Short mmCIF file of C-alpha atoms in Angstrom, two decimals:
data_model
loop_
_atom_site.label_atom_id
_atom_site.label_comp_id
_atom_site.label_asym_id
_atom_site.label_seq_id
_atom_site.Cartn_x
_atom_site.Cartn_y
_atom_site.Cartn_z
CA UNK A 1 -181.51 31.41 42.39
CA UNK A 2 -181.97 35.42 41.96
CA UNK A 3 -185.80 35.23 42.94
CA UNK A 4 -184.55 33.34 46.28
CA UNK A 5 -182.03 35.78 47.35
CA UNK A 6 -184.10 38.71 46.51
CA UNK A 7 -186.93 37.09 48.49
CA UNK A 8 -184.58 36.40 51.14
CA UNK A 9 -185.25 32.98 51.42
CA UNK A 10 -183.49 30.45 53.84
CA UNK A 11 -181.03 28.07 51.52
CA UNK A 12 -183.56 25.23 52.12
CA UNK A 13 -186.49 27.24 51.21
CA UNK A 14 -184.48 28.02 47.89
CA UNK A 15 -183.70 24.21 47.35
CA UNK A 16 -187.82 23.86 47.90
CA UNK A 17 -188.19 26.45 45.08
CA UNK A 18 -185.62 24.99 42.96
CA UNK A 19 -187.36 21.30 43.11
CA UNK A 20 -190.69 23.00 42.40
CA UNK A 21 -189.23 24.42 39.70
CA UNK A 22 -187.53 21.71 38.52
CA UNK A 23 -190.44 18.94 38.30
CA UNK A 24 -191.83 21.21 35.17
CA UNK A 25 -189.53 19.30 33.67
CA UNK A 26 -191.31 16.36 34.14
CA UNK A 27 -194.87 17.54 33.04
CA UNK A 28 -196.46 15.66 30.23
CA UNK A 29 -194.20 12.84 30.71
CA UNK A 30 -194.99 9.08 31.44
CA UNK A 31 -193.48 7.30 34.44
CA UNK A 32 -192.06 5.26 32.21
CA UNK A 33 -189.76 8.32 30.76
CA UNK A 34 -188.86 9.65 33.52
CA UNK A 35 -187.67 6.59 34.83
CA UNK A 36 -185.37 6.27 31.86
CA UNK A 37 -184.36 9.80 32.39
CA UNK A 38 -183.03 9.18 35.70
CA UNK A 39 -181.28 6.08 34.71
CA UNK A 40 -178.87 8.82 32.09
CA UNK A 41 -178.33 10.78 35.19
CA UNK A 42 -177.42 8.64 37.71
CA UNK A 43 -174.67 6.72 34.88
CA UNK A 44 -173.59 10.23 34.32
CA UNK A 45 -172.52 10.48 38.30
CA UNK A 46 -171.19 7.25 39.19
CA UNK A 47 -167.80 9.37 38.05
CA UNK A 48 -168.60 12.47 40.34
CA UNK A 49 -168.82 10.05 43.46
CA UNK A 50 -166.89 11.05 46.80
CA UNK A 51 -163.93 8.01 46.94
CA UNK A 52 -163.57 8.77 50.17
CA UNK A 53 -167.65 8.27 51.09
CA UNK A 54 -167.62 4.91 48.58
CA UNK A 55 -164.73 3.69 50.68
CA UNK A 56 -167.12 4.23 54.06
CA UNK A 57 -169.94 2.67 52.45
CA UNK A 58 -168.03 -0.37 51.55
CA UNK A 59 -166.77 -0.54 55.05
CA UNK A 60 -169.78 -0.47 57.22
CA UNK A 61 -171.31 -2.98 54.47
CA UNK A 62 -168.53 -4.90 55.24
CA UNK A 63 -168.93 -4.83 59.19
CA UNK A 64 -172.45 -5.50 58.70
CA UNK A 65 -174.57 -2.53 59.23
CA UNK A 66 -177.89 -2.23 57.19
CA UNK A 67 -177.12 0.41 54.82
CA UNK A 68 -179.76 3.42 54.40
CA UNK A 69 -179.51 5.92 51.15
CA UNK A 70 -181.99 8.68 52.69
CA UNK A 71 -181.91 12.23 50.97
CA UNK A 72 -184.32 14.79 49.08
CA UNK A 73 -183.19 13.73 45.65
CA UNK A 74 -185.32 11.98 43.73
CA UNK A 75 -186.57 8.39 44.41
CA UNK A 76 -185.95 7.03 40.90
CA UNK A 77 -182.60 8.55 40.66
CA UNK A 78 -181.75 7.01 43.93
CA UNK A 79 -182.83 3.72 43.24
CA UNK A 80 -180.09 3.29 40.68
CA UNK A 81 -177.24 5.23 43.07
CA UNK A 82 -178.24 3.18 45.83
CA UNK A 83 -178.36 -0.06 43.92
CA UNK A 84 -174.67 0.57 42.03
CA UNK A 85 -173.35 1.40 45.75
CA UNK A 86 -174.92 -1.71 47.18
CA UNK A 87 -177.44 -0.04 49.96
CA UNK A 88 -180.13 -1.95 51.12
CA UNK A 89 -182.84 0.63 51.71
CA UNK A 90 -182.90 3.62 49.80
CA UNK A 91 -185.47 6.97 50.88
CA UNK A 92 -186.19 9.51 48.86
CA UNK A 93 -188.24 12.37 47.23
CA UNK A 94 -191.23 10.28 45.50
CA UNK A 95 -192.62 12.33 42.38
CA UNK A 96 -196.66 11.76 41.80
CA UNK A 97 -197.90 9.93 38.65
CA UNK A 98 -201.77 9.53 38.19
CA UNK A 99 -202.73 7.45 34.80
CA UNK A 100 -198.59 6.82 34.34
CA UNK A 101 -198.23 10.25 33.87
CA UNK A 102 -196.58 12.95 35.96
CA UNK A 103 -198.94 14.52 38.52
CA UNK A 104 -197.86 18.16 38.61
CA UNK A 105 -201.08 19.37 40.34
CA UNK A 106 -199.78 17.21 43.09
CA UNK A 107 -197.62 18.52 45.71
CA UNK A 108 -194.32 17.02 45.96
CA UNK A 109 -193.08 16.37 49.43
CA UNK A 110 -188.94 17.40 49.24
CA UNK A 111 -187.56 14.69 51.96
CA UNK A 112 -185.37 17.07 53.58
CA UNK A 113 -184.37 18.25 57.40
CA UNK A 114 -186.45 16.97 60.58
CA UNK A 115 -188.29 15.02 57.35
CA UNK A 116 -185.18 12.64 56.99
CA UNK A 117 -185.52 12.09 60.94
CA UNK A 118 -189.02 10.62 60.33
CA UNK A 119 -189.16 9.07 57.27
CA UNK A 120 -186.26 6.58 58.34
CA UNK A 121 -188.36 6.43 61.71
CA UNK A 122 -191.45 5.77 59.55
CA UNK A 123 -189.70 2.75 57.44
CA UNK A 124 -188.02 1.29 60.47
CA UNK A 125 -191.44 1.60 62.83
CA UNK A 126 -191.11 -2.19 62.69
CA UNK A 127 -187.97 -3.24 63.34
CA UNK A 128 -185.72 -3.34 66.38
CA UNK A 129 -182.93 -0.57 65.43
CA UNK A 130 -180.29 0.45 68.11
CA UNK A 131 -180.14 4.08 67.20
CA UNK A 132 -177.19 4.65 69.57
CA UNK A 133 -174.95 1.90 67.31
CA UNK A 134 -176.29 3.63 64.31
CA UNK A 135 -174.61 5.86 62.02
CA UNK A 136 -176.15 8.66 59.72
CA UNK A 137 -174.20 10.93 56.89
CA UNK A 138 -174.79 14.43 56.01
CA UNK A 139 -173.59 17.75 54.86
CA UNK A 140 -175.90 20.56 55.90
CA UNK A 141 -177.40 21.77 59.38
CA UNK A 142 -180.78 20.90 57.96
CA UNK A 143 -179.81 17.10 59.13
CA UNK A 144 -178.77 18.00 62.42
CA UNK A 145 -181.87 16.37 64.07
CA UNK A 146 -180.80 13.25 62.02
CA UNK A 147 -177.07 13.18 63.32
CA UNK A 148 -178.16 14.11 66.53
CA UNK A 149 -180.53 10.32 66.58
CA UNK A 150 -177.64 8.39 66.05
CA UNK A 151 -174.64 7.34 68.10
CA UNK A 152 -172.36 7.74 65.47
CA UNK A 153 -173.19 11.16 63.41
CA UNK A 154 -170.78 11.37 60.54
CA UNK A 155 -170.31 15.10 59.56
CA UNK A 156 -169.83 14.97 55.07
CA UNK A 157 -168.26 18.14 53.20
CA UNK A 158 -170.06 19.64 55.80
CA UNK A 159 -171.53 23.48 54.97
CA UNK A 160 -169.43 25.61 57.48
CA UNK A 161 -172.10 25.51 60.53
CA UNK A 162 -172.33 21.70 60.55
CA UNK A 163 -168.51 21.67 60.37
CA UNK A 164 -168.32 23.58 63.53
CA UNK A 165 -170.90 22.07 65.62
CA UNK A 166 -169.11 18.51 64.42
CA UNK A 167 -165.50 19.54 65.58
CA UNK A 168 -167.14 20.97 68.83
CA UNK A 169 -168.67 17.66 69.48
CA UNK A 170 -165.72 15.96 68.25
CA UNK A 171 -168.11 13.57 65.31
CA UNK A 172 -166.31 11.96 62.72
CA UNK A 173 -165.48 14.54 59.07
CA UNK A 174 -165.11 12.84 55.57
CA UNK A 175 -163.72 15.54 53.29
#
């Protein structure tokens, strides 16, 4: 955190460095292990879920809409969110393993701003989607090209740029 802001880095280059930092965790570890250590953490945040998001989820389930969990956490830790919540799809940050072991040598690729925008582009390549009936979720200006694909952009605890631009624009908040 100190090495970012006396860098000056953006807060999405710091999240880059923090993720970097981060997957040392992981070194020397077998898939199989980290798998089990994201299955701990994602147990340990079913509690620290937003009600008020669950409720959402349930709803658009509900009216039918394919559900999409797309963020720059981890891909195994997402799996287990994303199957507890009932999503049909999830996207996220895949870590490397060569011979069932972490890769640290390789680069990881942090799904994350005008990334979001093309990895659900790059799943969905195939399909007939009607982006203007479509909703998308986030919190930070980093998805703005994401909410800005959609018809119906849904601003989340929004950071304090994204809140504006969604009140301007009169989008949907969930607080």
């Amino acid at each position: 955190y100190k090495t970012g802001i006396s860098l000056k880095l953006s807060r999405n280059e710091m999240k880059l460095l923090a993720v970097n930092k981060f997957n040392r965790l992981f070194e020397g570890m077998s898939e199989e292990e980290v798998r089990r250590f994201f299955l701990v953490c994602s147990e340990e945040l079913y509690d620290l879920f937003n009600q008020k998001v669950v409720a959402e989820i349930k709803e658009v389930q509900a009216a039918g809409y394919h559900t999409v969990l797309l963020s720059g956490a981890y891909h195994l830790l997402l799996e287990h969110v994303g199957k507890k919540l009932g999503f049909d799809t999830v996207i996220g940050t895949q870590l490397p393993f060569a011979d069932n072991r972490f890769d640290s040598q390789k680069e990881v690729e942090v799904i994350n701003g005008s990334i979001k925008n093309k990895k659900v582009h790059e799943y969905f390549h195939e399909h007939e989607v009607d982006w203007h009936s479509s909703r998308a979720y986030a919190d930070s200006m980093t998805d703005l090209e994401l909410l800005e694909a959609v018809g119906q952009p849904v601003a989340v605890n929004p950071e304090t740029q994204l809140r504006k631009i969604a009140e301007e624009r009169k989008w949907k908040i969930i607080t």
